[in-house]
mmCIF file of C-alpha atoms in Angstrom:
data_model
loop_
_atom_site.group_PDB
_atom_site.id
_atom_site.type_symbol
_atom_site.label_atom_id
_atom_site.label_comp_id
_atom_site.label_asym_id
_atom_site.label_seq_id
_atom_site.Cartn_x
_atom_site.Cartn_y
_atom_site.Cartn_z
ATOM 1 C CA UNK A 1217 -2.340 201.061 46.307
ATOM 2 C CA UNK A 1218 0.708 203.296 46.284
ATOM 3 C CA UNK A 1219 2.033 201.886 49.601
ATOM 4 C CA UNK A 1220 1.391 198.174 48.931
ATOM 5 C CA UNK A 1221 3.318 198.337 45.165
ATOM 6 C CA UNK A 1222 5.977 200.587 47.059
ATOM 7 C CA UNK A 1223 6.673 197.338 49.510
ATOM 8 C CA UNK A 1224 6.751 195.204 46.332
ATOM 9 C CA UNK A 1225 10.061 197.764 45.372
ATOM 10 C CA UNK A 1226 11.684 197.110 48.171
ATOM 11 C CA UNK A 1227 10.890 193.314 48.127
ATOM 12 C CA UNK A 1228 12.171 192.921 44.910
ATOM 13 C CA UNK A 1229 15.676 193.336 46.468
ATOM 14 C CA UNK A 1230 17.241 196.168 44.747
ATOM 15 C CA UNK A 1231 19.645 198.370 46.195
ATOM 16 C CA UNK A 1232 21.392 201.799 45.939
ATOM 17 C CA UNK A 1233 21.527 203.668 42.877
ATOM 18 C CA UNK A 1234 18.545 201.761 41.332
ATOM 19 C CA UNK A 1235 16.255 203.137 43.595
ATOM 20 C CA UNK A 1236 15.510 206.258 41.536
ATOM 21 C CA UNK A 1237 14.939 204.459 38.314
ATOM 22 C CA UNK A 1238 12.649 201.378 39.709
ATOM 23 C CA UNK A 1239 10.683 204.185 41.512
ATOM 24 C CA UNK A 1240 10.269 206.259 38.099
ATOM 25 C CA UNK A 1241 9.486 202.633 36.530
ATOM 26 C CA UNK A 1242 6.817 202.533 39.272
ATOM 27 C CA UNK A 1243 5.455 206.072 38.819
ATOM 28 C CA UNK A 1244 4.595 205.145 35.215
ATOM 29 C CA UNK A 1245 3.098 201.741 36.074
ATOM 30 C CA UNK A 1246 0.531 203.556 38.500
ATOM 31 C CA UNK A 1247 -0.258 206.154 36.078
ATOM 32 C CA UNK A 1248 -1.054 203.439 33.444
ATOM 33 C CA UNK A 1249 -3.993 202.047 35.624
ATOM 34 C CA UNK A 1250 -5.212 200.087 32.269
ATOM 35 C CA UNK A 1251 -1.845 197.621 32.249
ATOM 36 C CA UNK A 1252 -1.721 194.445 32.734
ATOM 37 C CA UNK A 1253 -0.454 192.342 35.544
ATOM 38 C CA UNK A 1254 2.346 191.446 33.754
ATOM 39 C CA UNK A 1255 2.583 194.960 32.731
ATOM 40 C CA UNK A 1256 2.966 195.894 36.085
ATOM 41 C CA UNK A 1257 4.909 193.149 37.448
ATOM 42 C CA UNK A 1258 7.363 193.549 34.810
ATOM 43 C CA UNK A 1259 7.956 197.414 35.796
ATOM 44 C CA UNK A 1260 8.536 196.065 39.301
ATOM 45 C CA UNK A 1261 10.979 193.667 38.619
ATOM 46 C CA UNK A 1262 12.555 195.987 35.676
ATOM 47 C CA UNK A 1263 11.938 194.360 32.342
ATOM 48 C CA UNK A 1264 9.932 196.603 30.228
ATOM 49 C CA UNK A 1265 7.356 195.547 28.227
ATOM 50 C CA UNK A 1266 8.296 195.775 24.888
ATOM 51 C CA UNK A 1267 11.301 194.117 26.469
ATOM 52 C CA UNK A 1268 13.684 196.508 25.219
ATOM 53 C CA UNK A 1269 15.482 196.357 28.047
ATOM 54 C CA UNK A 1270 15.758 193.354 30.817
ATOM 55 C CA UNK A 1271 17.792 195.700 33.667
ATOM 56 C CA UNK A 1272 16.521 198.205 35.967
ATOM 57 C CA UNK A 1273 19.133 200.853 34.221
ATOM 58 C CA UNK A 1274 21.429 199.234 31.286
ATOM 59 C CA UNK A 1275 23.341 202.756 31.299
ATOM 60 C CA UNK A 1276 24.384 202.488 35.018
ATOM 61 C CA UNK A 1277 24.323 198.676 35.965
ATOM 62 C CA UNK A 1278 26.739 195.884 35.160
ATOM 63 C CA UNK A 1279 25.046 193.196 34.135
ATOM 64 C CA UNK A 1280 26.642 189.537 33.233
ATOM 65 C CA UNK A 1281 24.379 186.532 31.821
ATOM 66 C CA UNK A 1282 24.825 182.842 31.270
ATOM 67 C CA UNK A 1283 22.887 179.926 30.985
ATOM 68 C CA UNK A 1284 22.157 177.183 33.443
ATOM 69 C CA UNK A 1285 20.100 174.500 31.751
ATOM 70 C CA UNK A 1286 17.193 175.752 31.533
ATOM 71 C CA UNK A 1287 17.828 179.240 33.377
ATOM 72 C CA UNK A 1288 19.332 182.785 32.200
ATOM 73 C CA UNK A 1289 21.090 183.996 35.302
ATOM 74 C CA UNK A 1290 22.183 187.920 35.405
ATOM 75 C CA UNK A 1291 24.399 189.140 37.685
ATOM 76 C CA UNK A 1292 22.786 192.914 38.229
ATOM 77 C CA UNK A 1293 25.178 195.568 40.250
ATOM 78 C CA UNK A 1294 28.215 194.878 41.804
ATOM 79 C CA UNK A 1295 29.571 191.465 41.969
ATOM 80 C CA UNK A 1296 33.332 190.154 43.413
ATOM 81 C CA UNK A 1297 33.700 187.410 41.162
ATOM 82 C CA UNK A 1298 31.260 184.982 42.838
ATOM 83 C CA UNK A 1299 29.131 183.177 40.546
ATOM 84 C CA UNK A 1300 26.064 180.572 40.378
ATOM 85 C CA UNK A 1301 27.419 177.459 39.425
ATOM 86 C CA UNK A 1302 24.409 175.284 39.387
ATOM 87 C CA UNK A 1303 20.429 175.938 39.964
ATOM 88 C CA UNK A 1304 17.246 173.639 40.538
ATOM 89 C CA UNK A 1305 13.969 174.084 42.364
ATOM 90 C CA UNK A 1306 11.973 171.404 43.967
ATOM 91 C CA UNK A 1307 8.676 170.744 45.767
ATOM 92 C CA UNK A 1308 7.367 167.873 47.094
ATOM 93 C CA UNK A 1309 4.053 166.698 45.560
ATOM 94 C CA UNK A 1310 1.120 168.755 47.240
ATOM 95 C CA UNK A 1311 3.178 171.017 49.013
ATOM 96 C CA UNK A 1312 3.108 175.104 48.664
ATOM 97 C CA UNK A 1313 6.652 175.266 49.194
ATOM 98 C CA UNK A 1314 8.961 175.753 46.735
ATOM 99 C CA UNK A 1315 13.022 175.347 47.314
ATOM 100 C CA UNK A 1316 15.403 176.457 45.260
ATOM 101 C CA UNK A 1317 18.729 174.928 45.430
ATOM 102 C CA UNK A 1318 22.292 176.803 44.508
ATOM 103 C CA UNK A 1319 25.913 176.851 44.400
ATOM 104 C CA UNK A 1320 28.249 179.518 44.171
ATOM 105 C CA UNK A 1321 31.724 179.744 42.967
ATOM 106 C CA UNK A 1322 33.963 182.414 44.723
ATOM 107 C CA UNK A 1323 36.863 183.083 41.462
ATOM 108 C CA UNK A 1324 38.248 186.191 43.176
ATOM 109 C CA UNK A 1325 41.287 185.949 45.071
ATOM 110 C CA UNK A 1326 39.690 187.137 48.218
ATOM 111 C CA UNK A 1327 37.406 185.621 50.981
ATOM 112 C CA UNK A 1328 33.427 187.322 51.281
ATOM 113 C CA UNK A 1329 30.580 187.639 53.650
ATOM 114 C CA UNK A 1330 27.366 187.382 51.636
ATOM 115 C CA UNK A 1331 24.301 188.986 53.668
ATOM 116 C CA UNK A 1332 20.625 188.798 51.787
ATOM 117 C CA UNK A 1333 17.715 188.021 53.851
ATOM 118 C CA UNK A 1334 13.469 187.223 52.051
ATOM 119 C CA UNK A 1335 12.569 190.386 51.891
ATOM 120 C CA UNK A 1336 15.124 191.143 49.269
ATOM 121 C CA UNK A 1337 14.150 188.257 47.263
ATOM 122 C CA UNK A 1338 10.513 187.769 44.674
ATOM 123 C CA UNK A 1339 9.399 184.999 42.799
ATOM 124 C CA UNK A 1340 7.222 185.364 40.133
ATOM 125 C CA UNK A 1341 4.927 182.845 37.881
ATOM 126 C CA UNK A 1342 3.606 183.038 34.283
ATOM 127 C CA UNK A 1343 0.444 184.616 35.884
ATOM 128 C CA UNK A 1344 1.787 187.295 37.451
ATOM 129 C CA UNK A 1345 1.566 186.192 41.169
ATOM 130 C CA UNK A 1346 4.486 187.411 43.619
ATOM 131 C CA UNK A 1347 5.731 185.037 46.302
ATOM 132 C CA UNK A 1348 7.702 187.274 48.922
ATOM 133 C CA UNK A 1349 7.408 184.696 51.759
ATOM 134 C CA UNK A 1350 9.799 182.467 53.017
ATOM 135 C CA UNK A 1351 13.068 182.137 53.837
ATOM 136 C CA UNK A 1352 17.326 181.573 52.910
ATOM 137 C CA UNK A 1353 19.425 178.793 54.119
ATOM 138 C CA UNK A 1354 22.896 179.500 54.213
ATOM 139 C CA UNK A 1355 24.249 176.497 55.843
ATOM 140 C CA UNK A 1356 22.681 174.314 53.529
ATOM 141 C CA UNK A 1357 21.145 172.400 56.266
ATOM 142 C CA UNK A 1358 17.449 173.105 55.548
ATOM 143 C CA UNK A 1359 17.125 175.418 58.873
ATOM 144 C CA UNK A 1360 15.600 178.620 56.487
ATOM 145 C CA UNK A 1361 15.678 182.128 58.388
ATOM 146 C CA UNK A 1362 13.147 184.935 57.217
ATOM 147 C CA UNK A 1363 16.136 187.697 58.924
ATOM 148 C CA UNK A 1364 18.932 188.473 57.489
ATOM 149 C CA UNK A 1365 21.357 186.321 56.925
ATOM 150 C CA UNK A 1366 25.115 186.063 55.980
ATOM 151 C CA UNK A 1367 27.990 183.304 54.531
ATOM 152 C CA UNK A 1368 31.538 183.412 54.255
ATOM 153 C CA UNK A 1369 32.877 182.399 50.837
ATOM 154 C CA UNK A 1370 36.355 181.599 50.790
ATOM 155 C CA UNK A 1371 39.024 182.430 47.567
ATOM 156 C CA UNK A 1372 38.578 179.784 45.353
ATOM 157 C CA UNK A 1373 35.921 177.606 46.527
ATOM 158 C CA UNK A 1374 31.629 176.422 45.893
ATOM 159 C CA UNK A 1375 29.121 176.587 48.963
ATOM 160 C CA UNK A 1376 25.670 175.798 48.936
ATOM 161 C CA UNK A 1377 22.413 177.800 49.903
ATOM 162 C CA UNK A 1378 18.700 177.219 49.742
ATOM 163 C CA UNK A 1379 16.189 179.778 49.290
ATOM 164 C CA UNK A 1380 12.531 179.055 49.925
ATOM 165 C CA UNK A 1381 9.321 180.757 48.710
ATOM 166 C CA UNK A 1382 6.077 179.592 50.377
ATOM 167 C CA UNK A 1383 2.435 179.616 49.438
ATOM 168 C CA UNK A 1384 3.226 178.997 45.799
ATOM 169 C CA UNK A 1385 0.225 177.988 43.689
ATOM 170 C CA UNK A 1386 0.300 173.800 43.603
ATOM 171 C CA UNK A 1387 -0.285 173.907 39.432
ATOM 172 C CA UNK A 1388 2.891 176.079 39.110
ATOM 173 C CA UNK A 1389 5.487 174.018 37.174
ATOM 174 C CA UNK A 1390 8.287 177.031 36.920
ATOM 175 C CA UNK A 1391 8.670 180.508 38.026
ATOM 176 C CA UNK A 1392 8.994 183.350 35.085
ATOM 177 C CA UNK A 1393 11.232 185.257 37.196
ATOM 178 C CA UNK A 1394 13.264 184.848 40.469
ATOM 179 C CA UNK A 1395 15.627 187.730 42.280
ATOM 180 C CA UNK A 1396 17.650 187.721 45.380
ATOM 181 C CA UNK A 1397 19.305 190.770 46.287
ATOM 182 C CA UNK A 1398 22.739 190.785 48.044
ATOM 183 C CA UNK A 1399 25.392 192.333 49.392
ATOM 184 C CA UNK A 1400 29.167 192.047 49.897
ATOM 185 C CA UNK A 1401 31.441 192.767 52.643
ATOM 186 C CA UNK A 1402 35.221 192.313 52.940
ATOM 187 C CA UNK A 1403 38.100 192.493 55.906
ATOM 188 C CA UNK A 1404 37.827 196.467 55.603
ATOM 189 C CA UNK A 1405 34.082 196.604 55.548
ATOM 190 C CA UNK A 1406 33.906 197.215 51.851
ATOM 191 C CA UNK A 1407 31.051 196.660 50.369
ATOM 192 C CA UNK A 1408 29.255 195.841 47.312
ATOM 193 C CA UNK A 1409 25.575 195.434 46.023
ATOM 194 C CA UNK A 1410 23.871 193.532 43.852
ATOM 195 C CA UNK A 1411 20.923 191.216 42.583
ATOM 196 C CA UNK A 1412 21.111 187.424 41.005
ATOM 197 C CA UNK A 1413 18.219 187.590 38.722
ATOM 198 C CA UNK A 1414 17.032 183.908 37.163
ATOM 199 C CA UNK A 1415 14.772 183.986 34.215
ATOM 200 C CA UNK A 1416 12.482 180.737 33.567
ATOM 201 C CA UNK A 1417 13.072 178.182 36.448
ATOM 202 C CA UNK A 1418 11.768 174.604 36.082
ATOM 203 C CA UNK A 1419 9.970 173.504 39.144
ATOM 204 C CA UNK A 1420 10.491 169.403 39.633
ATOM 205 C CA UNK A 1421 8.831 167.649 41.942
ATOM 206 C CA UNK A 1422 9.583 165.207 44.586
ATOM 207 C CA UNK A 1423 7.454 162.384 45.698
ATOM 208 C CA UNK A 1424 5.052 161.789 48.032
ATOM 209 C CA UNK A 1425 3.056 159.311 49.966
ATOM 210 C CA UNK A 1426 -0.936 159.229 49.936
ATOM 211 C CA UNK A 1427 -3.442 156.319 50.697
ATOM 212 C CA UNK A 1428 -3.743 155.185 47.110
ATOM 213 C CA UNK A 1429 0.205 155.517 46.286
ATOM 214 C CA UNK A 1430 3.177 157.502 45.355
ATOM 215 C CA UNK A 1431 3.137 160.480 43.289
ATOM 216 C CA UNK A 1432 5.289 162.834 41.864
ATOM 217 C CA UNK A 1433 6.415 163.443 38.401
ATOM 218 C CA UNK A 1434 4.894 160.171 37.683
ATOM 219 C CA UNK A 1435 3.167 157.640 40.308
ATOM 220 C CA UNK A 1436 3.059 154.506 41.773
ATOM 221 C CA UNK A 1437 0.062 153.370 42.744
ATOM 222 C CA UNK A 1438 -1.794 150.598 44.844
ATOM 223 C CA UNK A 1439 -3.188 148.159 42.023
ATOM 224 C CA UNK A 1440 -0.745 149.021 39.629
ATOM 225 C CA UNK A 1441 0.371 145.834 37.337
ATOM 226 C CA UNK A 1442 4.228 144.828 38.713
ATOM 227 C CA UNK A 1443 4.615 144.244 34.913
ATOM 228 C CA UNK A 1444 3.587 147.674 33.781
ATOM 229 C CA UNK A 1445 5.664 149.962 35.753
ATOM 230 C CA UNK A 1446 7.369 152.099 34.148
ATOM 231 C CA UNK A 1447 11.349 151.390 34.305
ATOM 232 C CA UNK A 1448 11.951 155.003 35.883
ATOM 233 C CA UNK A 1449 10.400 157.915 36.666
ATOM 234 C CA UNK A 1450 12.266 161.147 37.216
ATOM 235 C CA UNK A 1451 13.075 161.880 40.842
ATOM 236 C CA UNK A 1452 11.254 158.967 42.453
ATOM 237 C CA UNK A 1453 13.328 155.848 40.875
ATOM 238 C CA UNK A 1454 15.240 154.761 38.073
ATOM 239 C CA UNK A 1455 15.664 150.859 38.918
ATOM 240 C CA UNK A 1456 13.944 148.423 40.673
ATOM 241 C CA UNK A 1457 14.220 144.909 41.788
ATOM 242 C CA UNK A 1458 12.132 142.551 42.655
ATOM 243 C CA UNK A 1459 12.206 139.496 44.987
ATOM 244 C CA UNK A 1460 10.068 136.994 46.850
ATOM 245 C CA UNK A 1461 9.241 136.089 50.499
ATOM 246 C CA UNK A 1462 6.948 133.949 53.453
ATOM 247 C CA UNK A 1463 4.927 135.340 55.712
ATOM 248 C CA UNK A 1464 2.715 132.900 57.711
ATOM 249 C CA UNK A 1465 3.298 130.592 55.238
ATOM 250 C CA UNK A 1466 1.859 132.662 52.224
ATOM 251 C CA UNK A 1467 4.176 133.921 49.482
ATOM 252 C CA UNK A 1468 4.520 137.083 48.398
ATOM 253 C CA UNK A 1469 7.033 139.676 46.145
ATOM 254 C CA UNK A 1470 8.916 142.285 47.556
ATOM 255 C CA UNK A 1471 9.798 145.105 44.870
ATOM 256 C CA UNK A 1472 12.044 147.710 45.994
ATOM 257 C CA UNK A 1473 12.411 151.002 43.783
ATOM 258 C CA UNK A 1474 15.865 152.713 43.778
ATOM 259 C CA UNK A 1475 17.052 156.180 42.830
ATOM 260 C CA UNK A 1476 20.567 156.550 42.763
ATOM 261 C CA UNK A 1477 21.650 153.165 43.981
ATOM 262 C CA UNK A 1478 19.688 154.574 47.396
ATOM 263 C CA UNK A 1479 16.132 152.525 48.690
ATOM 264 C CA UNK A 1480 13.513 155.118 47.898
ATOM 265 C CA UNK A 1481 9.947 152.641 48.493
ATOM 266 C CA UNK A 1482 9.191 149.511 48.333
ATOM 267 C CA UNK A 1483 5.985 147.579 46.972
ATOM 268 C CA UNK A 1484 4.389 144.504 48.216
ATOM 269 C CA UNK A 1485 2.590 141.996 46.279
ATOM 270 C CA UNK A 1486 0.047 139.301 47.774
ATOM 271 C CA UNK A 1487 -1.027 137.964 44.426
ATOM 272 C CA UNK A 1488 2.385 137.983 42.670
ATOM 273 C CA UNK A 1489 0.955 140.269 39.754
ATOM 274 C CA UNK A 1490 0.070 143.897 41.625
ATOM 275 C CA UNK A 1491 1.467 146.006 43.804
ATOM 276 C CA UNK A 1492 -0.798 145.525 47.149
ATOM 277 C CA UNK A 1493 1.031 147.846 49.588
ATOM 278 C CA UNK A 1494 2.970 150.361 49.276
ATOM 279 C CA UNK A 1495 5.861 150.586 52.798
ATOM 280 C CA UNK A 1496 7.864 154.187 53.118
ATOM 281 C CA UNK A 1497 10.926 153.341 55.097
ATOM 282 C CA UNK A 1498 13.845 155.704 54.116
ATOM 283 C CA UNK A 1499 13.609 159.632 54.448
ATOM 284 C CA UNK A 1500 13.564 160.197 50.522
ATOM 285 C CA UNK A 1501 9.572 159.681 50.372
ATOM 286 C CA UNK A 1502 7.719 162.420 52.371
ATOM 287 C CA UNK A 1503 4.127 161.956 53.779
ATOM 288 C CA UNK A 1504 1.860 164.394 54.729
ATOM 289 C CA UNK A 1505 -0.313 164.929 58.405
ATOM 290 C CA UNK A 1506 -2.051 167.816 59.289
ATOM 291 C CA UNK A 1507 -1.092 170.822 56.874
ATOM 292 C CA UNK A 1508 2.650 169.427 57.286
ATOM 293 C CA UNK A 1509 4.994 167.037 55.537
ATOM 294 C CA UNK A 1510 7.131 164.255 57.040
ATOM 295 C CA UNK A 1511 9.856 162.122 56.763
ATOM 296 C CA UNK A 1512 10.917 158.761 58.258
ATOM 297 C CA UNK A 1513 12.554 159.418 61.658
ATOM 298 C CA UNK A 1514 10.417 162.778 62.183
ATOM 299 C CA UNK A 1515 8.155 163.431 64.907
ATOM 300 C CA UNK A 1516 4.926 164.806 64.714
ATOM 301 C CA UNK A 1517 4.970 167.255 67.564
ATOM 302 C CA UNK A 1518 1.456 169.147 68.024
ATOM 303 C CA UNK A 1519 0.392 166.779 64.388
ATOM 304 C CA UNK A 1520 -0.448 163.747 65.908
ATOM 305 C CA UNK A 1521 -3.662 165.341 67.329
ATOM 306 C CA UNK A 1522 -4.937 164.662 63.670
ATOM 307 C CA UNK A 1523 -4.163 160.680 63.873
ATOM 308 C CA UNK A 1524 -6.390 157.971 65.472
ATOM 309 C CA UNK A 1525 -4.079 155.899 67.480
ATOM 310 C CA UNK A 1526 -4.261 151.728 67.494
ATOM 311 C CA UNK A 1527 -3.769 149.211 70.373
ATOM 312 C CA UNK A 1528 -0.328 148.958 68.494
ATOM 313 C CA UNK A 1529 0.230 152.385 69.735
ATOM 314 C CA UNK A 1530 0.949 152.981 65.920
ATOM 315 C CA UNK A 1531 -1.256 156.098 64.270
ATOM 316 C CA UNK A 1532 -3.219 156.251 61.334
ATOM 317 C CA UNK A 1533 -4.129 159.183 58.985
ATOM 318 C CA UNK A 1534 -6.483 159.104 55.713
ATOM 319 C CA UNK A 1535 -5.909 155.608 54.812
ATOM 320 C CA UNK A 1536 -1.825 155.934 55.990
ATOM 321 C CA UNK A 1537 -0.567 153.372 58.255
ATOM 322 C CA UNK A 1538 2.253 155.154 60.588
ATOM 323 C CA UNK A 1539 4.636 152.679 62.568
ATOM 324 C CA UNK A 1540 5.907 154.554 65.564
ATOM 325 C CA UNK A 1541 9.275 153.313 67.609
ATOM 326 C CA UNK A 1542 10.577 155.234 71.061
ATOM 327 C CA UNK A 1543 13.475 156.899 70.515
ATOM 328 C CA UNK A 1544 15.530 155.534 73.960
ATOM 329 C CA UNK A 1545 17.135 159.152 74.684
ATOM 330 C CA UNK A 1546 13.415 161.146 74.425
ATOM 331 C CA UNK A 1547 10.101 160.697 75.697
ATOM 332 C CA UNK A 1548 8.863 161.338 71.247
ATOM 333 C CA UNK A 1549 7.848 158.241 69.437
ATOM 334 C CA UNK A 1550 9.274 158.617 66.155
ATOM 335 C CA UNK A 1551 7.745 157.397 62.750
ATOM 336 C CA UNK A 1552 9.693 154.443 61.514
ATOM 337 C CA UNK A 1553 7.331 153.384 58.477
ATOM 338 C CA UNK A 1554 4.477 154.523 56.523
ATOM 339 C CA UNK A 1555 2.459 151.957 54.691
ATOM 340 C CA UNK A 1556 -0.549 152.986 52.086
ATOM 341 C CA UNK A 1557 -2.599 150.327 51.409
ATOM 342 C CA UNK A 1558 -3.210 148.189 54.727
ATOM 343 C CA UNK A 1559 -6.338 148.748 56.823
ATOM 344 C CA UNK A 1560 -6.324 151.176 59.081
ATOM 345 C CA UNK A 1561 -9.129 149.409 61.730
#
């Protein structure tokens, strides 16, 4: 028991002269045996709990708070002058994976090289459940590394960066706690430590693609009256438009939802009154196959094993239609649409 809570220390992404205080913290949570989880998890990530005190040591630490939105950010340790300028976390519906997005501001007059890596980061939820797995993305180009790894902030300027937390519980809709330790180095190989530590972070979530429709923070479903849609729902549209077509001589309505000014799905009608088929043909709408989630323009690797292929040479999986096109410089067929809706024989 000792050893596991002892790698949930080091974990938790706190460095140098805390050590000796988050390990007396610890001492007292083990002797306490009758605590609670959140007991427990609160010595761990230092907030006591009587809350008299939300830093590891408020004697020895600089800490500096704000507010973004929703969030209290502290800046524990040492810090240059770079700050968090903006915060939000995202999942896709029915995915364990949990991204938050964030931008720093570098105010100091001087360029840095920011190292942190997952194992100096923790998420926690209301319930008390750690998420330590994952990874960062420093490029901000949604390649996430579990090792360590570094950016270069320049004097006066905002860069992006991802962190990721996987396996986290599908009904959690924020996380209590988040920290991500760092640290600094300049031209001289100066350097400073530290922890960003966000309190209460809203968890929003991104749509999806299943047989019967598209969900997310609201849905869209196959059936649903054209004239009861809502007019948006938060992250999967705020307008849409609707127009009519032929096909073979029959009429039907095209309605094409938009978030942003940018196509997110589109809805076809066959009886001019409900949405008949639902067609995914823009990255913004994910689908899953297998244990994995897609977008337009993907390939499935090792995942189409789990589709039934047609004479098209298209694939189908649990009631999704998936319209496959060659890319001319590979041998991979890439998915080019996804419709819900259509049969599948």
């Amino acid at each position: 028991m000792k050893k596991i809570l002892i790698a949930l220390i080091l974990i938790a992404g706190v460095h140098g002269q805390t050590n000796a205080q988050f390990f007396k913290k610890l001492g007292n949570a083990i002797e306490k045996a009758s605590k609670t989880v959140d007991d427990v998890t609160n010595a761990i990530l230092g907030e006591d709990s009587n809350n008299s005190s939300n830093t590891p040591n408020n004697k020895k630490q600089k800490t500096k708070s704000y507010q973004l939105g929703d969030t209290k950010v502290s800046i524990i340790g040492e810090n240059p002058g770079v700050s968090m300028t903006s915060l939000h976390a995202t999942r896709v519906y029915g995915s364990k994976d949990v991204i938050l997005h964030m931008q720093f501001y570098n105010s100091s007059d001087e360029s840095w090289k920011i190292y942190s890596d997952i194992d100096y980061c923790v998420a926690v939820d209301d319930n008390g459940n750690q998420f330590t797995k994952g990874g960062l993305d420093m490029e901000n180009d949604n390649t996430f590394s579990s090792d360590r790894t570094s950016m270069t902030i320049l004097d006066d300027t905002k860069l992006n960066m991802n962190l990721l937390f996987n396996y986290v519980n599908l009904d959690d809709t924020k996380f209590k706690r988040v920290e991500m330790g760092y640290y600094y180095l300049d031209h001289d190989y100066n350097t400073l430590h530290g922890t960003f530590r966000m309190d209460n972070v809203p968890i929003t979530l991104l749509p999806s693609l299943k047989s019967d429709g598209v969900y997310g923070e609201g849905k869209v479903l196959i059936g649903s009256a054209i004239a009861n849609l809502p007019q948006a729902i938060p992250y999967m549209y705020d307008n849409y438009t609707i127009s009519k077509f032929t096909n073979d001589g029959k009429n039907y309505m095209l309605i094409t939802f938009t978030l942003g000014g940018e196509v997110m799905f589109k809805g076809i009608s066959a009886d001019q009154t409900t949405i008949s088929y639902i067609c995914v043909d823009t990255p913004h709408v994910q689908f899953k196959v297998g244990e994995n989630f897609y977008k337009i323009d993907n390939y499935l690797y090792q995942d189409d094993k789990f589709c039934t292929p047609n004479a098209n040479g298209d694939l189908t999986f649990k009631g999704l239609l998936l319209k496959r096109e060659k890319s001319p410089v590979t041998y991979h067929e890439e998915i080019k649409r996804v419709f819900a809706g259509l049969s599948t024989k």
